[in-house]
Amino acid sequence: MTDTGLDPRVQELLDREEIRALITAYCNAADRHDHAKMRTLYHEDAIDDHGAFFCGPAMEFIDKLPEIQAPMEILHHNVTTINLAIDGDYAEGEVYLLAMHRARTPDGPIDVLVGGRYFDKYERRGGKWKFLHRAIVTDWANVHAPSIIDRDHPFLAGSKFGQPGPTDPSYDFFRLLKRGD
């Protein structure tokens, strides 16, 4: 660990905040299908374990994301409790998540709400925290087949709807939060 000259408590707060930003950037990249951004979040030799979807080198996982995400009409990752332990340039995290998926199937769209946790290992290299190893553990799931999402309800008339990819309304709204960054 590089000696910054900061009070160790201040350095730990800075490290925690950078790791939290990494965690939330992952959610944004996943939900917007922003694979360029996703690549910036992992070290080149990182591992990703998404169970049946993929387990192996993170860069290969990202290569497969277009195929994995193809049937996903809605992805909405939310992180809640973040437990971190930091030891110099290495850290571990248990991150609770709620992830909503609406996916196309041959029988029509289904909804899958997953409650789970990410088991993360992070490493700071070149002054930047990134994922070293990320694994997802599912604690529960709520499945609705057919989907119960109703974007056509009159209550939502005139609403802008989020969507995967570069046509999401956020890219027209923000100047600083850009795709791929």
GROMACS .gro file of N, CA and C in nm:
model
  543
    1MET      N    1   0.085  -0.118   0.000
    1MET     CA    2   0.000   0.000   0.000
    1MET      C    3   0.089   0.123   0.000
    2THR      N    4   0.055   0.218  -0.084
    2THR     CA    5   0.129   0.343  -0.091
    2THR      C    6   0.094   0.429   0.028
    3ASP      N    7   0.196   0.487   0.089
    3ASP     CA    8   0.174   0.576   0.202
    3ASP      C    9   0.128   0.711   0.148
    4THR      N   10   0.004   0.747   0.176
    4THR     CA   11  -0.052   0.873   0.127
    4THR      C   12  -0.028   0.987   0.224
    5GLY      N   13   0.017   0.955   0.345
    5GLY     CA   14   0.035   1.057   0.447
    5GLY      C   15  -0.094   1.095   0.516
    6LEU      N   16  -0.205   1.034   0.475
    6LEU     CA   17  -0.334   1.062   0.537
    6LEU      C   18  -0.350   0.984   0.666
    7ASP      N   19  -0.431   1.037   0.755
    7ASP     CA   20  -0.473   0.962   0.872
    7ASP      C   21  -0.530   0.829   0.821
    8PRO      N   22  -0.490   0.715   0.875
    8PRO     CA   23  -0.539   0.584   0.827
    8PRO      C   24  -0.691   0.574   0.826
    9ARG      N   25  -0.757   0.642   0.917
    9ARG     CA   26  -0.904   0.638   0.919
    9ARG      C   27  -0.961   0.710   0.797
   10VAL      N   28  -0.899   0.819   0.758
   10VAL     CA   29  -0.943   0.893   0.639
   10VAL      C   30  -0.917   0.808   0.515
   11GLN      N   31  -0.801   0.742   0.507
   11GLN     CA   32  -0.770   0.656   0.393
   11GLN      C   33  -0.871   0.542   0.383
   12GLU      N   34  -0.908   0.485   0.497
   12GLU     CA   35  -1.007   0.378   0.494
   12GLU      C   36  -1.142   0.429   0.442
   13LEU      N   37  -1.182   0.547   0.483
   13LEU     CA   38  -1.307   0.605   0.431
   13LEU      C   39  -1.300   0.626   0.280
   14LEU      N   40  -1.187   0.675   0.231
   14LEU     CA   41  -1.169   0.694   0.088
   14LEU      C   42  -1.174   0.560   0.014
   15ASP      N   43  -1.108   0.460   0.070
   15ASP     CA   44  -1.110   0.327   0.009
   15ASP      C   45  -1.251   0.269   0.006
   16ARG      N   46  -1.323   0.282   0.116
   16ARG     CA   47  -1.461   0.231   0.122
   16ARG      C   48  -1.549   0.300   0.017
   17GLU      N   49  -1.533   0.429   0.004
   17GLU     CA   50  -1.615   0.503  -0.092
   17GLU      C   51  -1.581   0.462  -0.235
   18GLU      N   52  -1.453   0.442  -0.265
   18GLU     CA   53  -1.415   0.399  -0.400
   18GLU      C   54  -1.470   0.260  -0.429
   19ILE      N   55  -1.467   0.172  -0.332
   19ILE     CA   56  -1.522   0.037  -0.351
   19ILE      C   57  -1.674   0.044  -0.367
   20ARG      N   58  -1.741   0.126  -0.291
   20ARG     CA   59  -1.887   0.142  -0.307
   20ARG      C   60  -1.920   0.195  -0.447
   21ALA      N   61  -1.840   0.290  -0.496
   21ALA     CA   62  -1.862   0.343  -0.631
   21ALA      C   63  -1.842   0.233  -0.735
   22LEU      N   64  -1.745   0.146  -0.714
   22LEU     CA   65  -1.722   0.033  -0.803
   22LEU      C   66  -1.844  -0.058  -0.805
   23ILE      N   67  -1.898  -0.088  -0.688
   23ILE     CA   68  -2.014  -0.177  -0.676
   23ILE      C   69  -2.135  -0.118  -0.750
   24THR      N   70  -2.161   0.010  -0.731
   24THR     CA   71  -2.278   0.071  -0.796
   24THR      C   72  -2.256   0.090  -0.945
   25ALA      N   73  -2.130   0.113  -0.986
   25ALA     CA   74  -2.101   0.124  -1.130
   25ALA      C   75  -2.130  -0.010  -1.198
   26TYR      N   76  -2.105  -0.120  -1.130
   26TYR     CA   77  -2.137  -0.252  -1.184
   26TYR      C   78  -2.287  -0.262  -1.213
   27CYS      N   79  -2.369  -0.218  -1.117
   27CYS     CA   80  -2.515  -0.224  -1.136
   27CYS      C   81  -2.557  -0.145  -1.259
   28ASN      N   82  -2.502  -0.024  -1.273
   28ASN     CA   83  -2.534   0.060  -1.388
   28ASN      C   84  -2.492  -0.008  -1.517
   29ALA      N   85  -2.369  -0.060  -1.522
   29ALA     CA   86  -2.320  -0.124  -1.643
   29ALA      C   87  -2.404  -0.246  -1.679
   30ALA      N   88  -2.442  -0.326  -1.579
   30ALA     CA   89  -2.525  -0.444  -1.605
   30ALA      C   90  -2.662  -0.404  -1.659
   31ASP      N   91  -2.726  -0.308  -1.595
   31ASP     CA   92  -2.862  -0.271  -1.632
   31ASP      C   93  -2.871  -0.201  -1.768
   32ARG      N   94  -2.768  -0.128  -1.804
   32ARG     CA   95  -2.767  -0.057  -1.932
   32ARG      C   96  -2.699  -0.136  -2.042
   33HIS      N   97  -2.656  -0.260  -2.011
   33HIS     CA   98  -2.583  -0.344  -2.107
   33HIS      C   99  -2.462  -0.269  -2.161
   34ASP      N  100  -2.392  -0.200  -2.073
   34ASP     CA  101  -2.275  -0.121  -2.110
   34ASP      C  102  -2.150  -0.205  -2.087
   35HIS      N  103  -2.115  -0.283  -2.186
   35HIS     CA  104  -2.006  -0.379  -2.173
   35HIS      C  105  -1.869  -0.311  -2.170
   36ALA      N  106  -1.856  -0.198  -2.236
   36ALA     CA  107  -1.730  -0.123  -2.231
   36ALA      C  108  -1.704  -0.076  -2.088
   37LYS      N  109  -1.806  -0.025  -2.022
   37LYS     CA  110  -1.792   0.018  -1.883
   37LYS      C  111  -1.763  -0.102  -1.793
   38MET      N  112  -1.833  -0.212  -1.817
   38MET     CA  113  -1.815  -0.332  -1.735
   38MET      C  114  -1.668  -0.376  -1.737
   39ARG      N  115  -1.603  -0.368  -1.854
   39ARG     CA  116  -1.462  -0.409  -1.865
   39ARG      C  117  -1.370  -0.327  -1.776
   40THR      N  118  -1.405  -0.201  -1.753
   40THR     CA  119  -1.319  -0.113  -1.672
   40THR      C  120  -1.327  -0.144  -1.524
   41LEU      N  121  -1.422  -0.228  -1.482
   41LEU     CA  122  -1.447  -0.253  -1.341
   41LEU      C  123  -1.370  -0.373  -1.287
   42TYR      N  124  -1.321  -0.457  -1.376
   42TYR     CA  125  -1.249  -0.580  -1.338
   42TYR      C  126  -1.101  -0.568  -1.375
   43HIS      N  127  -1.017  -0.629  -1.296
   43HIS     CA  128  -0.878  -0.647  -1.337
   43HIS      C  129  -0.876  -0.748  -1.451
   44GLU      N  130  -0.777  -0.740  -1.538
   44GLU     CA  131  -0.767  -0.829  -1.654
   44GLU      C  132  -0.767  -0.977  -1.616
   45ASP      N  133  -0.711  -1.010  -1.499
   45ASP     CA  134  -0.703  -1.151  -1.457
   45ASP      C  135  -0.813  -1.189  -1.358
   46ALA      N  136  -0.917  -1.107  -1.349
   46ALA     CA  137  -1.025  -1.131  -1.253
   46ALA      C  138  -1.110  -1.251  -1.293
   47ILE      N  139  -1.180  -1.305  -1.194
   47ILE     CA  140  -1.273  -1.418  -1.211
   47ILE      C  141  -1.414  -1.369  -1.182
   48ASP      N  142  -1.510  -1.420  -1.260
   48ASP     CA  143  -1.651  -1.394  -1.233
   48ASP      C  144  -1.723  -1.527  -1.227
   49ASP      N  145  -1.803  -1.544  -1.122
   49ASP     CA  146  -1.880  -1.667  -1.102
   49ASP      C  147  -2.027  -1.631  -1.092
   50HIS      N  148  -2.097  -1.643  -1.204
   50HIS     CA  149  -2.241  -1.621  -1.209
   50HIS      C  150  -2.316  -1.754  -1.220
   51GLY      N  151  -2.262  -1.855  -1.154
   51GLY     CA  152  -2.329  -1.985  -1.148
   51GLY      C  153  -2.349  -2.046  -1.286
   52ALA      N  154  -2.473  -2.085  -1.317
   52ALA     CA  155  -2.503  -2.153  -1.442
   52ALA      C  156  -2.480  -2.066  -1.565
   53PHE      N  157  -2.487  -1.933  -1.548
   53PHE     CA  158  -2.464  -1.844  -1.662
   53PHE      C  159  -2.318  -1.846  -1.706
   54PHE      N  160  -2.226  -1.844  -1.608
   54PHE     CA  161  -2.085  -1.838  -1.641
   54PHE      C  162  -2.001  -1.849  -1.515
   55CYS      N  163  -1.885  -1.914  -1.526
   55CYS     CA  164  -1.785  -1.916  -1.420
   55CYS      C  165  -1.649  -1.926  -1.486
   56GLY      N  166  -1.567  -1.821  -1.470
   56GLY     CA  167  -1.435  -1.821  -1.531
   56GLY      C  168  -1.380  -1.680  -1.539
   57PRO      N  169  -1.289  -1.656  -1.634
   57PRO     CA  170  -1.229  -1.523  -1.647
   57PRO      C  171  -1.335  -1.415  -1.674
   58ALA      N  172  -1.327  -1.307  -1.599
   58ALA     CA  173  -1.428  -1.202  -1.608
   58ALA      C  174  -1.439  -1.144  -1.749
   59MET      N  175  -1.327  -1.130  -1.818
   59MET     CA  176  -1.332  -1.073  -1.953
   59MET      C  177  -1.408  -1.165  -2.049
   60GLU      N  178  -1.399  -1.297  -2.026
   60GLU     CA  179  -1.479  -1.390  -2.106
   60GLU      C  180  -1.627  -1.380  -2.070
   61PHE      N  181  -1.656  -1.358  -1.940
   61PHE     CA  182  -1.794  -1.336  -1.897
   61PHE      C  183  -1.851  -1.214  -1.970
   62ILE      N  184  -1.775  -1.106  -1.975
   62ILE     CA  185  -1.823  -0.985  -2.041
   62ILE      C  186  -1.843  -1.010  -2.190
   63ASP      N  187  -1.755  -1.091  -2.252
   63ASP     CA  188  -1.773  -1.127  -2.393
   63ASP      C  189  -1.905  -1.199  -2.415
   64LYS      N  190  -1.951  -1.278  -2.316
   64LYS     CA  191  -2.074  -1.355  -2.328
   64LYS      C  192  -2.199  -1.276  -2.287
   65LEU      N  193  -2.180  -1.159  -2.227
   65LEU     CA  194  -2.295  -1.082  -2.179
   65LEU      C  195  -2.398  -1.050  -2.288
   66PRO      N  196  -2.358  -1.013  -2.410
   66PRO     CA  197  -2.463  -0.988  -2.510
   66PRO      C  198  -2.557  -1.107  -2.528
   67GLU      N  199  -2.503  -1.228  -2.528
   67GLU     CA  200  -2.584  -1.349  -2.541
   67GLU      C  201  -2.669  -1.372  -2.415
   68ILE      N  202  -2.607  -1.357  -2.298
   68ILE     CA  203  -2.678  -1.377  -2.171
   68ILE      C  204  -2.791  -1.275  -2.156
   69GLN      N  205  -2.764  -1.150  -2.195
   69GLN     CA  206  -2.860  -1.042  -2.174
   69GLN      C  207  -2.962  -1.029  -2.287
   70ALA      N  208  -2.942  -1.099  -2.396
   70ALA     CA  209  -3.031  -1.084  -2.512
   70ALA      C  210  -3.180  -1.097  -2.477
   71PRO      N  211  -3.221  -1.195  -2.396
   71PRO     CA  212  -3.365  -1.204  -2.367
   71PRO      C  213  -3.412  -1.108  -2.256
   72MET      N  214  -3.321  -1.034  -2.195
   72MET     CA  215  -3.357  -0.947  -2.082
   72MET      C  216  -3.419  -0.817  -2.132
   73GLU      N  217  -3.547  -0.800  -2.108
   73GLU     CA  218  -3.614  -0.674  -2.143
   73GLU      C  219  -3.592  -0.569  -2.036
   74ILE      N  220  -3.581  -0.614  -1.912
   74ILE     CA  221  -3.556  -0.524  -1.799
   74ILE      C  222  -3.453  -0.590  -1.709
   75LEU      N  223  -3.354  -0.514  -1.669
   75LEU     CA  224  -3.260  -0.553  -1.564
   75LEU      C  225  -3.255  -0.436  -1.467
   76HIS      N  226  -3.266  -0.466  -1.339
   76HIS     CA  227  -3.269  -0.358  -1.240
   76HIS      C  228  -3.202  -0.408  -1.113
   77HIS      N  229  -3.070  -0.384  -1.103
   77HIS     CA  230  -2.991  -0.428  -0.989
   77HIS      C  231  -2.991  -0.321  -0.881
   78ASN      N  232  -3.017  -0.361  -0.757
   78ASN     CA  233  -3.016  -0.270  -0.643
   78ASN      C  234  -2.931  -0.333  -0.533
   79VAL      N  235  -2.832  -0.259  -0.485
   79VAL     CA  236  -2.754  -0.310  -0.374
   79VAL      C  237  -2.802  -0.244  -0.246
   80THR      N  238  -2.797  -0.320  -0.139
   80THR     CA  239  -2.846  -0.269  -0.011
   80THR      C  240  -2.733  -0.272   0.091
   81THR      N  241  -2.724  -0.373   0.171
   81THR     CA  242  -2.622  -0.384   0.275
   81THR      C  243  -2.487  -0.414   0.212
   82ILE      N  244  -2.386  -0.336   0.248
   82ILE     CA  245  -2.251  -0.356   0.196
   82ILE      C  246  -2.158  -0.374   0.316
   83ASN      N  247  -2.106  -0.495   0.331
   83ASN     CA  248  -2.011  -0.526   0.438
   83ASN      C  249  -1.873  -0.537   0.376
   84LEU      N  250  -1.780  -0.450   0.418
   84LEU     CA  251  -1.646  -0.448   0.361
   84LEU      C  252  -1.541  -0.471   0.469
   85ALA      N  253  -1.435  -0.540   0.430
   85ALA     CA  254  -1.317  -0.553   0.514
   85ALA      C  255  -1.198  -0.519   0.424
   86ILE      N  256  -1.114  -0.427   0.472
   86ILE     CA  257  -1.002  -0.377   0.391
   86ILE      C  258  -0.872  -0.405   0.464
   87ASP      N  259  -0.775  -0.457   0.388
   87ASP     CA  260  -0.642  -0.483   0.441
   87ASP      C  261  -0.542  -0.434   0.337
   88GLY      N  262  -0.498  -0.309   0.350
   88GLY     CA  263  -0.405  -0.251   0.255
   88GLY      C  264  -0.467  -0.238   0.118
   89ASP      N  265  -0.406  -0.304   0.019
   89ASP     CA  266  -0.452  -0.297  -0.120
   89ASP      C  267  -0.546  -0.412  -0.156
   90TYR      N  268  -0.593  -0.486  -0.056
   90TYR     CA  269  -0.683  -0.599  -0.075
   90TYR      C  270  -0.807  -0.576   0.010
   91ALA      N  271  -0.923  -0.611  -0.044
   91ALA     CA  272  -1.047  -0.597   0.033
   91ALA      C  273  -1.143  -0.708  -0.007
   92GLU      N  274  -1.237  -0.735   0.082
   92GLU     CA  275  -1.344  -0.830   0.056
   92GLU      C  276  -1.477  -0.765   0.090
   93GLY      N  277  -1.581  -0.808   0.019
   93GLY     CA  278  -1.713  -0.752   0.043
   93GLY      C  279  -1.822  -0.856   0.028
   94GLU      N  280  -1.920  -0.846   0.116
   94GLU     CA  281  -2.044  -0.922   0.104
   94GLU      C  282  -2.151  -0.817   0.078
   95VAL      N  283  -2.205  -0.818  -0.042
   95VAL     CA  284  -2.295  -0.713  -0.089
   95VAL      C  285  -2.432  -0.774  -0.116
   96TYR      N  286  -2.533  -0.728  -0.044
   96TYR     CA  287  -2.669  -0.777  -0.063
   96TYR      C  288  -2.730  -0.708  -0.184
   97LEU      N  289  -2.808  -0.785  -0.261
   97LEU     CA  290  -2.870  -0.725  -0.378
   97LEU      C  291  -3.011  -0.776  -0.399
   98LEU      N  292  -3.088  -0.693  -0.466
   98LEU     CA  293  -3.218  -0.728  -0.521
   98LEU      C  294  -3.206  -0.701  -0.670
   99ALA      N  295  -3.230  -0.801  -0.751
   99ALA     CA  296  -3.216  -0.785  -0.895
   99ALA      C  297  -3.345  -0.830  -0.964
  100MET      N  298  -3.407  -0.734  -1.033
  100MET     CA  299  -3.530  -0.762  -1.107
  100MET      C  300  -3.494  -0.789  -1.253
  101HIS      N  301  -3.548  -0.898  -1.305
  101HIS     CA  302  -3.527  -0.936  -1.445
  101HIS      C  303  -3.664  -0.957  -1.508
  102ARG      N  304  -3.683  -0.900  -1.626
  102ARG     CA  305  -3.796  -0.941  -1.710
  102ARG      C  306  -3.732  -0.998  -1.835
  103ALA      N  307  -3.763  -1.124  -1.862
  103ALA     CA  308  -3.698  -1.194  -1.973
  103ALA      C  309  -3.801  -1.251  -2.069
  104ARG      N  310  -3.767  -1.246  -2.198
  104ARG     CA  311  -3.849  -1.311  -2.300
  104ARG      C  312  -3.825  -1.461  -2.295
  105THR      N  313  -3.933  -1.536  -2.306
  105THR     CA  314  -3.925  -1.682  -2.318
  105THR      C  315  -4.016  -1.723  -2.434
  106PRO      N  316  -4.006  -1.845  -2.481
  106PRO     CA  317  -4.097  -1.891  -2.588
  106PRO      C  318  -4.244  -1.881  -2.548
  107ASP      N  319  -4.272  -1.885  -2.417
  107ASP     CA  320  -4.410  -1.879  -2.370
  107ASP      C  321  -4.452  -1.738  -2.330
  108GLY      N  322  -4.370  -1.638  -2.359
  108GLY     CA  323  -4.400  -1.500  -2.323
  108GLY      C  324  -4.308  -1.454  -2.212
  109PRO      N  325  -4.313  -1.325  -2.178
  109PRO     CA  326  -4.221  -1.270  -2.078
  109PRO      C  327  -4.249  -1.322  -1.937
  110ILE      N  328  -4.140  -1.338  -1.861
  110ILE     CA  329  -4.149  -1.375  -1.721
  110ILE      C  330  -4.074  -1.272  -1.637
  111ASP      N  331  -4.109  -1.263  -1.511
  111ASP     CA  332  -4.040  -1.176  -1.415
  111ASP      C  333  -3.967  -1.264  -1.314
  112VAL      N  334  -3.844  -1.227  -1.284
  112VAL     CA  335  -3.767  -1.297  -1.182
  112VAL      C  336  -3.704  -1.192  -1.092
  113LEU      N  337  -3.747  -1.190  -0.968
  113LEU     CA  338  -3.689  -1.102  -0.867
  113LEU      C  339  -3.599  -1.188  -0.780
  114VAL      N  340  -3.470  -1.157  -0.780
  114VAL     CA  341  -3.372  -1.236  -0.706
  114VAL      C  342  -3.322  -1.156  -0.587
  115GLY      N  343  -3.322  -1.220  -0.471
  115GLY     CA  344  -3.255  -1.166  -0.353
  115GLY      C  345  -3.131  -1.249  -0.331
  116GLY      N  346  -3.019  -1.182  -0.328
  116GLY     CA  347  -2.896  -1.257  -0.314
  116GLY      C  348  -2.783  -1.171  -0.263
  117ARG      N  349  -2.663  -1.224  -0.278
  117ARG     CA  350  -2.544  -1.152  -0.233
  117ARG      C  351  -2.432  -1.173  -0.333
  118TYR      N  352  -2.351  -1.070  -0.346
  118TYR     CA  353  -2.224  -1.082  -0.417
  118TYR      C  354  -2.117  -1.108  -0.313
  119PHE      N  355  -2.034  -1.205  -0.339
  119PHE     CA  356  -1.912  -1.227  -0.261
  119PHE      C  357  -1.799  -1.172  -0.346
  120ASP      N  358  -1.738  -1.066  -0.300
  120ASP     CA  359  -1.638  -0.995  -0.379
  120ASP      C  360  -1.501  -0.997  -0.315
  121LYS      N  361  -1.401  -1.002  -0.401
  121LYS     CA  362  -1.263  -0.975  -0.362
  121LYS      C  363  -1.217  -0.860  -0.452
  122TYR      N  364  -1.159  -0.758  -0.391
  122TYR     CA  365  -1.114  -0.640  -0.464
  122TYR      C  366  -0.965  -0.625  -0.444
  123GLU      N  367  -0.902  -0.562  -0.541
  123GLU     CA  368  -0.761  -0.531  -0.524
  123GLU      C  369  -0.735  -0.393  -0.585
  124ARG      N  370  -0.650  -0.317  -0.514
  124ARG     CA  371  -0.608  -0.187  -0.566
  124ARG      C  372  -0.475  -0.208  -0.639
  125ARG      N  373  -0.478  -0.173  -0.766
  125ARG     CA  374  -0.356  -0.178  -0.848
  125ARG      C  375  -0.343  -0.044  -0.918
  126GLY      N  376  -0.224   0.009  -0.918
  126GLY     CA  377  -0.204   0.139  -0.983
  126GLY      C  378  -0.292   0.247  -0.924
  127GLY      N  379  -0.323   0.232  -0.794
  127GLY     CA  380  -0.405   0.331  -0.725
  127GLY      C  381  -0.554   0.319  -0.749
  128LYS      N  382  -0.601   0.213  -0.817
  128LYS     CA  383  -0.743   0.198  -0.850
  128LYS      C  384  -0.796   0.064  -0.801
  129TRP      N  385  -0.908   0.069  -0.730
  129TRP     CA  386  -0.977  -0.053  -0.685
  129TRP      C  387  -1.058  -0.110  -0.800
  130LYS      N  388  -1.047  -0.243  -0.819
  130LYS     CA  389  -1.130  -0.314  -0.917
  130LYS      C  390  -1.163  -0.452  -0.861
  131PHE      N  391  -1.258  -0.517  -0.926
  131PHE     CA  392  -1.293  -0.654  -0.888
  131PHE      C  393  -1.178  -0.749  -0.923
  132LEU      N  394  -1.147  -0.835  -0.828
  132LEU     CA  395  -1.051  -0.941  -0.848
  132LEU      C  396  -1.125  -1.075  -0.866
  133HIS      N  397  -1.236  -1.089  -0.793
  133HIS     CA  398  -1.319  -1.209  -0.800
  133HIS      C  399  -1.459  -1.170  -0.753
  134ARG      N  400  -1.559  -1.199  -0.833
  134ARG     CA  401  -1.698  -1.173  -0.796
  134ARG      C  402  -1.778  -1.300  -0.815
  135ALA      N  403  -1.852  -1.338  -0.712
  135ALA     CA  404  -1.941  -1.455  -0.718
  135ALA      C  405  -2.078  -1.413  -0.669
  136ILE      N  406  -2.181  -1.465  -0.731
  136ILE     CA  407  -2.317  -1.435  -0.687
  136ILE      C  408  -2.376  -1.558  -0.619
  137VAL      N  409  -2.446  -1.533  -0.510
  137VAL     CA  410  -2.516  -1.636  -0.435
  137VAL      C  411  -2.663  -1.594  -0.429
  138THR      N  412  -2.751  -1.684  -0.470
  138THR     CA  413  -2.894  -1.655  -0.465
  138THR      C  414  -2.950  -1.705  -0.333
  139ASP      N  415  -3.016  -1.615  -0.260
  139ASP     CA  416  -3.081  -1.654  -0.135
  139ASP      C  417  -3.228  -1.687  -0.157
  140TRP      N  418  -3.292  -1.619  -0.251
  140TRP     CA  419  -3.432  -1.647  -0.282
  140TRP      C  420  -3.466  -1.589  -0.418
  141ALA      N  421  -3.577  -1.632  -0.473
  141ALA     CA  422  -3.626  -1.578  -0.600
  141ALA      C  423  -3.778  -1.581  -0.600
  142ASN      N  424  -3.835  -1.483  -0.664
  142ASN     CA  425  -3.979  -1.474  -0.682
  142ASN      C  426  -4.003  -1.469  -0.832
  143VAL      N  427  -4.067  -1.572  -0.887
  143VAL     CA  428  -4.085  -1.584  -1.031
  143VAL      C  429  -4.232  -1.568  -1.065
  144HIS      N  430  -4.259  -1.487  -1.167
  144HIS     CA  431  -4.395  -1.470  -1.218
  144HIS      C  432  -4.395  -1.506  -1.366
  145ALA      N  433  -4.467  -1.613  -1.399
  145ALA     CA  434  -4.482  -1.655  -1.538
  145ALA      C  435  -4.630  -1.678  -1.562
  146PRO      N  436  -4.695  -1.594  -1.636
  146PRO     CA  437  -4.641  -1.485  -1.716
  146PRO      C  438  -4.607  -1.361  -1.631
  147SER      N  439  -4.539  -1.268  -1.696
  147SER     CA  440  -4.498  -1.143  -1.632
  147SER      C  441  -4.618  -1.067  -1.577
  148ILE      N  442  -4.597  -0.999  -1.464
  148ILE     CA  443  -4.702  -0.913  -1.407
  148ILE      C  444  -4.668  -0.765  -1.427
  149ILE      N  445  -4.558  -0.735  -1.494
  149ILE     CA  446  -4.521  -0.595  -1.520
  149ILE      C  447  -4.615  -0.539  -1.624
  150ASP      N  448  -4.669  -0.421  -1.595
  150ASP     CA  449  -4.766  -0.357  -1.684
  150ASP      C  450  -4.722  -0.214  -1.712
  151ARG      N  451  -4.649  -0.195  -1.819
  151ARG     CA  452  -4.604  -0.060  -1.856
  151ARG      C  453  -4.712   0.016  -1.932
  152ASP      N  454  -4.821  -0.053  -1.967
  152ASP     CA  455  -4.929   0.012  -2.042
  152ASP      C  456  -5.039   0.065  -1.952
  153HIS      N  457  -5.026   0.050  -1.822
  153HIS     CA  458  -5.128   0.097  -1.729
  153HIS      C  459  -5.145   0.248  -1.744
  154PRO      N  460  -5.271   0.299  -1.739
  154PRO     CA  461  -5.295   0.444  -1.755
  154PRO      C  462  -5.218   0.530  -1.654
  155PHE      N  463  -5.189   0.476  -1.537
  155PHE     CA  464  -5.114   0.553  -1.437
  155PHE      C  465  -4.977   0.594  -1.490
  156LEU      N  466  -4.921   0.515  -1.580
  156LEU     CA  467  -4.787   0.540  -1.633
  156LEU      C  468  -4.788   0.615  -1.766
  157ALA      N  469  -4.906   0.655  -1.812
  157ALA     CA  470  -4.916   0.722  -1.942
  157ALA      C  471  -4.822   0.843  -1.947
  158GLY      N  472  -4.744   0.851  -2.053
  158GLY     CA  473  -4.652   0.962  -2.071
  158GLY      C  474  -4.519   0.947  -2.002
  159SER      N  475  -4.501   0.839  -1.926
  159SER     CA  476  -4.374   0.818  -1.855
  159SER      C  477  -4.263   0.780  -1.952
  160LYS      N  478  -4.141   0.820  -1.917
  160LYS     CA  479  -4.024   0.768  -1.987
  160LYS      C  480  -3.992   0.634  -1.923
  161PHE      N  481  -3.952   0.538  -2.005
  161PHE     CA  482  -3.920   0.405  -1.956
  161PHE      C  483  -3.773   0.376  -1.976
  162GLY      N  484  -3.710   0.327  -1.869
  162GLY     CA  485  -3.572   0.283  -1.878
  162GLY      C  486  -3.564   0.159  -1.964
  163GLN      N  487  -3.448   0.141  -2.027
  163GLN     CA  488  -3.428   0.025  -2.112
  163GLN      C  489  -3.280  -0.006  -2.124
  164PRO      N  490  -3.247  -0.131  -2.153
  164PRO     CA  491  -3.107  -0.165  -2.172
  164PRO      C  492  -3.052  -0.093  -2.295
  165GLY      N  493  -2.923  -0.068  -2.293
  165GLY     CA  494  -2.856  -0.015  -2.410
  165GLY      C  495  -2.847   0.136  -2.417
  166PRO      N  496  -2.791   0.185  -2.527
  166PRO     CA  497  -2.760   0.328  -2.539
  166PRO      C  498  -2.880   0.419  -2.558
  167THR      N  499  -3.000   0.363  -2.578
  167THR     CA  500  -3.118   0.448  -2.594
  167THR      C  501  -3.190   0.476  -2.462
  168ASP      N  502  -3.131   0.429  -2.350
  168ASP     CA  503  -3.190   0.460  -2.219
  168ASP      C  504  -3.198   0.612  -2.203
  169PRO      N  505  -3.307   0.664  -2.146
  169PRO     CA  506  -3.323   0.810  -2.131
  169PRO      C  507  -3.212   0.878  -2.050
  170SER      N  508  -3.140   0.803  -1.969
  170SER     CA  509  -3.034   0.864  -1.888
  170SER      C  510  -2.925   0.926  -1.975
  171TYR      N  511  -2.899   0.868  -2.091
  171TYR     CA  512  -2.791   0.918  -2.175
  171TYR      C  513  -2.825   1.053  -2.239
  172ASP      N  514  -2.952   1.083  -2.256
  172ASP     CA  515  -2.991   1.216  -2.303
  172ASP      C  516  -2.996   1.317  -2.189
  173PHE      N  517  -3.018   1.270  -2.068
  173PHE     CA  518  -3.036   1.359  -1.953
  173PHE      C  519  -2.903   1.406  -1.893
  174PHE      N  520  -2.810   1.313  -1.875
  174PHE     CA  521  -2.685   1.343  -1.805
  174PHE      C  522  -2.575   1.392  -1.898
  175ARG      N  523  -2.493   1.480  -1.847
  175ARG     CA  524  -2.373   1.525  -1.917
  175ARG      C  525  -2.250   1.455  -1.862
  176LEU      N  526  -2.250   1.425  -1.732
  176LEU     CA  527  -2.134   1.367  -1.665
  176LEU      C  528  -2.136   1.214  -1.658
  177LEU      N  529  -2.253   1.156  -1.644
  177LEU     CA  530  -2.267   1.010  -1.634
  177LEU      C  531  -2.286   0.956  -1.777
  178LYS      N  532  -2.177   0.910  -1.836
  178LYS     CA  533  -2.177   0.869  -1.975
  178LYS      C  534  -2.163   0.719  -1.990
  179ARG      N  535  -2.209   0.671  -2.101
  179ARG     CA  536  -2.195   0.530  -2.135
  179ARG      C  537  -2.047   0.499  -2.156
  180GLY      N  538  -2.003   0.385  -2.103
  180GLY     CA  539  -1.865   0.344  -2.117
  180GLY      C  540  -1.769   0.402  -2.015
  181ASP      N  541  -1.814   0.499  -1.935
  181ASP     CA  542  -1.727   0.562  -1.833
  181ASP      C  543  -1.754   0.503  -1.696
   0.00000   0.00000   0.00000
